[in-house]
Short mmCIF file of C-alpha atoms in Angstrom, two decimals:
data_model
loop_
_atom_site.label_atom_id
_atom_site.label_comp_id
_atom_site.label_asym_id
_atom_site.label_seq_id
_atom_site.Cartn_x
_atom_site.Cartn_y
_atom_site.Cartn_z
CA MET R 1 1.11 19.17 -24.01
CA ASP R 2 -2.24 17.19 -23.69
CA TYR R 3 -0.68 14.28 -21.45
CA GLY R 4 -4.32 12.41 -19.82
CA ALA R 5 -4.33 8.68 -18.69
CA LYS R 6 -0.22 8.89 -20.09
CA SER R 7 0.63 11.62 -16.66
CA ASN R 8 -0.13 8.66 -14.20
CA ASP R 9 3.34 8.33 -13.33
CA VAL R 10 4.23 12.16 -12.06
CA VAL R 11 0.08 13.14 -11.20
CA VAL R 12 -1.83 11.18 -9.06
CA SER R 13 -5.25 12.67 -10.01
CA SER R 14 -6.85 16.40 -10.13
CA ARG R 15 -8.94 18.03 -8.54
CA VAL R 16 -11.47 21.24 -8.93
CA ARG R 17 -12.84 22.64 -6.08
CA LEU R 18 -16.08 25.25 -6.19
CA ALA R 19 -16.38 27.56 -3.04
CA ARG R 20 -19.80 29.29 -2.61
CA ASN R 21 -21.84 31.26 -0.13
CA ILE R 22 -25.62 32.00 0.49
CA ALA R 23 -26.55 35.65 -0.16
CA GLY R 24 -27.81 37.60 3.28
CA LEU R 25 -26.34 33.81 5.12
CA PRO R 26 -23.86 34.54 7.93
CA PHE R 27 -20.38 32.65 6.89
CA PRO R 28 -20.27 29.28 8.59
CA ASP R 29 -17.53 30.84 11.96
CA LYS R 30 -20.25 33.48 12.32
CA LEU R 31 -23.61 30.94 12.88
CA SER R 32 -25.64 31.73 15.26
CA GLY R 33 -28.92 30.16 15.56
CA GLU R 34 -29.94 30.00 11.66
CA GLU R 35 -31.09 26.90 11.86
CA GLU R 36 -33.83 26.23 9.82
CA ILE R 37 -31.80 28.38 6.91
CA TYR R 38 -29.25 25.84 7.02
CA SER R 39 -31.69 22.68 6.55
CA VAL R 40 -32.71 24.85 3.59
CA LEU R 41 -29.42 24.82 2.11
CA MET R 42 -29.04 21.37 3.04
CA LEU R 43 -32.03 21.12 1.36
CA GLY R 44 -30.77 22.80 -2.28
CA VAL R 45 -27.48 20.94 -2.12
CA GLU R 46 -28.92 17.23 -1.49
CA GLN R 47 -31.70 18.33 -4.36
CA ALA R 48 -29.07 19.29 -6.62
CA MET R 49 -27.01 16.35 -6.68
CA SER R 50 -29.54 14.16 -6.82
CA GLU R 51 -30.26 15.70 -10.14
CA ILE R 52 -26.89 14.89 -11.43
CA THR R 53 -25.46 11.28 -9.99
CA PRO R 54 -27.13 9.30 -7.04
CA CYS R 55 -25.48 10.27 -3.91
CA ASP R 56 -25.01 9.61 -0.03
CA PHE R 57 -26.05 12.78 2.10
CA TYR R 58 -24.63 12.55 5.89
CA LYS R 59 -25.21 15.46 8.61
CA MET R 60 -21.69 15.49 10.23
CA HIS R 61 -23.02 14.58 13.85
CA ASP R 62 -24.36 12.05 12.91
CA ILE R 63 -21.43 9.44 11.52
CA ASP R 64 -19.48 8.02 12.97
CA PRO R 65 -15.91 9.14 14.01
CA LEU R 66 -13.75 6.52 12.55
CA TYR R 67 -16.40 6.74 9.20
CA ALA R 68 -15.73 10.22 9.07
CA GLN R 69 -11.99 9.97 9.34
CA SER R 70 -11.78 7.53 6.45
CA LEU R 71 -13.59 10.24 4.47
CA VAL R 72 -10.61 12.28 5.15
CA GLU R 73 -8.18 9.80 4.66
CA ASN R 74 -9.99 9.16 0.50
CA HIS R 75 -10.08 13.08 0.21
CA LEU R 76 -14.19 13.01 0.06
CA ILE R 77 -14.28 15.81 2.85
CA SER R 78 -11.45 18.38 5.09
CA LYS R 79 -10.41 17.73 8.55
CA ASP R 80 -12.06 21.01 9.08
CA LEU R 81 -15.48 19.37 8.52
CA ILE R 82 -15.58 17.38 11.19
CA GLY R 83 -17.03 18.83 14.33
CA ARG R 84 -18.14 22.20 12.64
CA GLN R 85 -21.94 22.77 13.16
CA TYR R 86 -24.88 21.93 11.09
CA SER R 87 -21.85 20.72 8.88
CA ALA R 88 -22.42 18.38 6.45
CA VAL R 89 -21.59 16.20 3.31
CA ASP R 90 -23.30 15.15 -0.12
CA ILE R 91 -20.89 12.27 -1.79
CA ALA R 92 -21.57 10.99 -5.39
CA ARG R 93 -21.81 6.86 -5.26
CA SER R 94 -19.00 7.06 -8.16
CA GLY R 95 -16.58 8.93 -5.45
CA ASP R 96 -15.84 11.44 -7.20
CA ILE R 97 -17.86 13.80 -6.30
CA SER R 98 -18.43 15.61 -2.92
CA VAL R 99 -20.16 18.91 -1.52
CA MET R 100 -18.99 19.60 1.76
CA ILE R 101 -21.75 22.22 4.02
CA ASN R 102 -20.62 24.91 6.20
CA GLU R 103 -16.95 23.81 5.91
CA GLU R 104 -15.14 27.52 5.80
CA ASP R 105 -17.78 28.12 3.51
CA HIS R 106 -21.42 27.54 2.99
CA ILE R 107 -20.51 25.54 -0.27
CA ARG R 108 -17.29 23.58 -1.30
CA ALA R 109 -18.07 21.25 -3.78
CA GLN R 110 -15.26 19.14 -5.50
CA CYS R 111 -14.55 16.66 -8.35
CA ILE R 112 -11.43 14.30 -8.62
CA MET R 113 -10.37 12.46 -11.36
CA PRO R 114 -7.53 10.32 -12.12
CA ALA R 115 -4.05 11.71 -13.35
CA LEU R 116 -4.37 14.66 -15.47
CA ASP R 117 -7.75 15.53 -16.13
CA LEU R 118 -8.34 18.58 -14.76
CA ASP R 119 -11.26 19.47 -17.38
CA SER R 120 -13.52 16.80 -16.70
CA ALA R 121 -12.88 17.21 -13.51
CA PHE R 122 -14.00 20.86 -14.59
CA GLU R 123 -17.01 20.07 -16.59
CA LYS R 124 -18.84 17.37 -13.93
CA ILE R 125 -18.58 19.99 -11.35
CA VAL R 126 -19.82 22.65 -13.10
CA ARG R 127 -22.57 20.61 -13.74
CA VAL R 128 -23.42 20.42 -9.80
CA ASP R 129 -22.69 24.11 -9.56
CA LYS R 130 -25.38 24.86 -12.31
CA ALA R 131 -27.75 22.18 -10.33
CA MET R 132 -27.44 24.43 -6.85
CA SER R 133 -27.47 27.76 -8.29
CA ALA R 134 -30.65 27.20 -9.27
CA ARG R 135 -32.10 26.18 -5.76
CA LEU R 136 -30.00 29.10 -3.71
CA ASP R 137 -29.28 32.37 -3.85
CA TYR R 138 -24.81 32.85 -4.68
CA ALA R 139 -23.58 36.04 -2.41
CA PHE R 140 -21.87 37.15 -6.07
CA ASP R 141 -20.98 40.45 -5.90
CA PRO R 142 -20.55 42.07 -10.38
CA LYS R 143 -17.03 43.57 -9.28
CA TYR R 144 -15.55 40.68 -6.64
CA GLY R 145 -17.03 37.70 -7.61
CA TYR R 146 -18.16 35.15 -5.61
CA LEU R 147 -17.65 36.16 -2.06
CA THR R 148 -15.99 33.50 0.44
CA ALA R 149 -15.10 33.67 3.79
CA CYS R 150 -10.85 33.84 2.84
CA PRO R 151 -10.61 36.35 0.67
CA THR R 152 -8.38 34.60 -1.29
CA ASN R 153 -10.72 32.26 -2.79
CA MET R 154 -12.76 35.62 -4.19
CA GLY R 155 -13.39 35.73 -7.64
CA ALA R 156 -13.86 32.25 -9.73
CA GLY R 157 -14.11 30.81 -6.20
CA MET R 158 -12.33 28.32 -8.13
CA ARG R 159 -8.87 26.15 -7.29
CA ALA R 160 -7.46 23.41 -9.10
CA SER R 161 -5.05 21.04 -8.25
CA PHE R 162 -2.83 17.92 -8.28
CA MET R 163 -1.17 15.75 -6.59
CA ALA R 164 2.16 14.76 -7.96
CA PHE R 165 4.25 12.20 -7.15
CA LEU R 166 7.96 13.29 -7.12
CA PRO R 167 10.42 11.16 -5.83
CA ALA R 168 13.34 12.21 -8.26
CA LEU R 169 12.89 15.76 -7.53
CA VAL R 170 13.42 15.20 -3.83
CA LEU R 171 16.23 12.73 -4.14
CA THR R 172 18.22 14.65 -6.26
CA ASP R 173 17.41 18.22 -3.89
CA SER R 174 15.65 19.24 -6.71
CA ILE R 175 12.40 20.03 -5.36
CA ASN R 176 13.09 23.34 -2.72
CA SER R 177 14.06 25.07 -5.48
CA VAL R 178 10.98 23.74 -8.03
CA LEU R 179 8.47 24.70 -5.41
CA SER R 180 10.31 28.12 -4.99
CA ALA R 181 9.83 28.52 -8.39
CA LEU R 182 6.17 27.76 -8.79
CA GLN R 183 5.41 29.96 -6.15
CA GLN R 184 6.70 32.49 -8.10
CA LEU R 185 4.40 31.36 -10.76
CA GLY R 186 1.40 31.79 -8.05
CA VAL R 187 1.38 28.03 -7.57
CA THR R 188 1.12 26.49 -3.51
CA ALA R 189 2.31 23.09 -2.79
CA ARG R 190 0.70 21.47 0.20
CA GLY R 191 1.30 17.73 1.81
CA VAL R 192 -0.60 14.77 0.87
CA TYR R 193 -4.02 15.44 2.86
CA GLY R 194 -4.49 19.79 2.44
CA GLU R 195 -3.81 22.53 3.98
CA GLY R 196 -1.04 21.89 7.82
CA SER R 197 -0.44 17.94 6.04
CA GLY R 198 3.13 17.44 5.25
CA ALA R 199 4.83 15.63 2.04
CA GLN R 200 4.44 11.82 2.67
CA GLY R 201 5.75 8.89 0.07
CA PHE R 202 7.17 11.67 -2.56
CA MET R 203 3.64 13.19 -3.12
CA TYR R 204 2.70 17.06 -3.02
CA GLN R 205 -0.71 18.81 -3.76
CA LEU R 206 0.12 21.61 -6.09
CA SER R 207 -2.92 24.14 -6.51
CA ASN R 208 -3.22 27.95 -7.80
CA GLN R 209 -2.95 30.44 -5.31
CA ALA R 210 -5.45 33.70 -5.19
CA MET R 211 -6.00 34.98 -8.60
CA ILE R 212 -9.16 37.96 -8.10
CA GLY R 213 -10.11 38.49 -11.19
CA ALA R 214 -9.19 35.29 -13.25
CA SER R 215 -11.37 33.03 -15.09
CA GLU R 216 -11.96 29.62 -13.92
CA GLU R 217 -10.73 29.15 -17.67
CA GLU R 218 -7.55 31.32 -17.09
CA ILE R 219 -6.77 29.55 -13.60
CA LEU R 220 -7.58 25.74 -15.46
CA THR R 221 -5.11 26.88 -18.50
CA ARG R 222 -2.13 28.11 -16.11
CA MET R 223 -2.81 24.85 -13.62
CA LYS R 224 -2.44 23.29 -17.21
CA ILE R 225 1.10 24.53 -18.09
CA ILE R 226 2.39 24.25 -13.90
CA ALA R 227 1.10 20.32 -13.98
CA ASP R 228 2.69 20.36 -17.96
CA LYS R 229 6.37 22.02 -16.24
CA VAL R 230 6.13 19.85 -13.31
CA ILE R 231 5.68 16.71 -15.33
CA ARG R 232 9.21 17.53 -17.61
CA ASN R 233 10.98 18.39 -14.43
CA GLU R 234 10.47 14.85 -13.09
CA ARG R 235 10.91 12.89 -15.63
CA ILE R 236 14.10 14.62 -16.88
CA ALA R 237 15.13 14.60 -13.01
CA ARG R 238 14.08 10.60 -12.86
CA GLY R 239 16.44 10.55 -15.87
CA ASN R 240 19.41 11.87 -14.15
CA LEU R 241 19.04 10.24 -10.83
CA VAL R 242 19.15 6.82 -12.58
CA LYS R 243 22.45 7.97 -14.04
CA ALA R 244 23.85 9.18 -11.24
CA ALA R 245 22.73 6.59 -8.33
CA GLY R 246 22.20 3.71 -10.39
CA LEU R 247 22.71 0.34 -8.73
CA ASP R 248 22.36 2.31 -5.19
CA LEU R 249 19.07 2.99 -5.73
CA LYS R 250 17.80 0.00 -7.44
CA ASP R 251 19.38 -1.14 -4.37
CA LYS R 252 17.06 0.81 -1.85
CA ILE R 253 14.59 0.06 -3.95
CA MET R 254 14.14 -3.60 -3.95
CA ARG R 255 15.62 -3.41 -0.52
CA SER R 256 12.18 -1.29 0.04
CA TYR R 257 10.19 -3.82 -1.40
CA GLY R 258 11.89 -6.45 0.14
CA ILE R 259 10.35 -4.96 3.23
CA LEU R 260 7.12 -4.10 2.40
CA ARG R 261 6.93 -8.35 1.59
CA HIS R 262 7.93 -9.54 4.17
CA ALA R 263 7.27 -6.74 7.23
CA VAL R 264 5.34 -7.69 10.55
CA LYS R 265 4.60 -4.07 11.14
CA LEU R 266 4.63 -1.53 9.58
CA SER R 267 3.91 2.62 10.58
CA SER R 268 2.29 5.02 8.57
CA GLN R 269 5.33 6.85 8.10
CA GLU R 270 7.66 3.74 6.98
CA PHE R 271 5.02 2.56 4.77
CA MET R 272 4.35 5.78 2.93
CA GLU R 273 8.48 6.50 2.74
CA LEU R 274 8.58 2.59 1.68
CA LEU R 275 6.36 2.28 -0.91
CA GLY R 276 7.56 5.55 -2.28
CA TYR R 277 10.49 3.74 -3.42
CA VAL R 278 9.08 0.62 -4.20
CA LYS R 279 6.02 3.04 -6.50
CA LEU R 280 9.48 4.82 -8.68
CA GLY R 281 10.40 1.05 -9.16
CA VAL R 282 7.24 -0.01 -10.70
CA ILE R 283 7.73 3.31 -13.05
CA LEU R 284 11.28 2.65 -13.72
CA ASP R 285 10.80 -1.60 -14.46
CA TYR R 286 12.33 -2.62 -11.80
CA ILE R 287 8.82 -3.96 -10.14
CA ASP R 288 5.96 -6.07 -12.35
CA TYR R 289 2.71 -4.00 -10.82
CA LYS R 290 0.72 -1.76 -11.27
CA LEU R 291 0.30 2.05 -10.67
CA GLU R 292 -3.19 2.50 -9.83
CA ASP R 293 -2.85 -0.75 -7.27
CA ILE R 294 0.14 0.76 -5.50
CA ASP R 295 -1.92 4.32 -5.09
CA LYS R 296 -5.27 1.91 -4.06
CA LEU R 297 -3.05 0.68 -1.21
CA ILE R 298 -1.99 3.97 -0.20
CA THR R 299 -5.27 4.44 0.99
CA VAL R 300 -7.17 1.38 2.39
CA SER R 301 -3.64 1.28 4.06
CA GLN R 302 -4.17 4.86 6.38
CA PRO R 303 -5.64 4.40 9.97
CA ALA R 304 -9.20 4.67 10.17
CA MET R 305 -9.25 2.46 6.69
CA LEU R 306 -7.97 -0.19 8.62
CA CYS R 307 -10.74 0.20 11.67
CA LYS R 308 -13.23 -0.27 9.05
CA ARG R 309 -11.59 -3.15 7.00
CA GLU R 310 -11.07 -4.88 10.68
CA GLY R 311 -14.72 -3.54 11.64
CA LYS R 312 -13.85 -2.11 15.04
CA LYS R 313 -10.73 0.56 16.03
CA LEU R 314 -7.31 -0.30 16.80
CA GLY R 315 -4.87 0.75 19.07
CA ALA R 316 -1.25 2.31 17.36
CA GLN R 317 0.20 -1.43 17.62
CA GLU R 318 -3.28 -2.81 16.16
CA ARG R 319 -2.60 -0.68 13.41
CA ASP R 320 0.73 -1.45 12.00
CA ILE R 321 0.07 -5.31 12.30
CA ALA R 322 -2.97 -4.74 10.12
CA ARG R 323 -1.07 -2.69 7.86
CA ALA R 324 1.66 -4.92 7.24
CA LYS R 325 -1.01 -7.85 7.00
CA LEU R 326 -2.55 -5.91 4.52
CA VAL R 327 0.24 -5.27 2.31
CA ARG R 328 2.23 -8.56 2.24
CA GLN R 329 -1.47 -9.68 0.93
CA GLN R 330 -1.22 -7.49 -1.80
CA LEU R 331 1.73 -7.33 -3.07
CA ALA R 332 1.62 -11.03 -3.59
CA ASN R 333 -0.84 -11.25 -5.50
#
């Protein structure tokens, strides 16, 4: 089934990421003095991206650490890009495309689209990839495909993923069995900020595992089938949850909403937990609020984004106070 925007009650966003390396050039972890060659790599990416869309190019050593962390919170770069030698990022001003340079691979290009829209994400990032390949000599083997720093990314060099909101599967204690079944189908589950991060607010990032020999189209088809299964399982679980929990569930949702509307301090963890229940309440029509505004609130309430909003570095308690104030203001509108 092609859910499209109708999937946004379960699928928050879709991402397609390509890993590419330059022929004859050591992987970033083996970098030792190839500054001039890496500057050519950066120029090639910058010129290619400028052909596609207006962008902003940043060398990571020139970026304020707080701003760099805000890029992580917006899913535009990974934590691993920060602090790497000769690392950079080119970001489309539209906010949907970013190209990391010298992370684990020389190039990691990604496109993120709202809801379930892997096809559009793929089409957009392929345009960028073709523009880059016209300027840069990719490391490609006829037998193994694109050569990558991690063998699990070889072949198409592509990861397709989607961010899923799965409160009912969690609250009905079904999540572990579902994730185990997905793993058997070649899908890995991670937290909100990718590898090494935990699940927050009932959110999980689901992506394809190694599929050496599979084409880009096969990977996309597999992940769309997986997304269909996840959407159906979560929606069935929601129906079961409402029948089983009834008034207790609604009470938990409305209490969470009340706390967010009136709290003076909110830690990141408490905020994500409470907002997860509020989002479920919006989906179940207990609360009149837009789903997309809930998702935006998650982003602007992250630590670096709060500091950026306040125009200064904040301590932990100051962030908790600022977060609570922002949430009160947003939910009152």
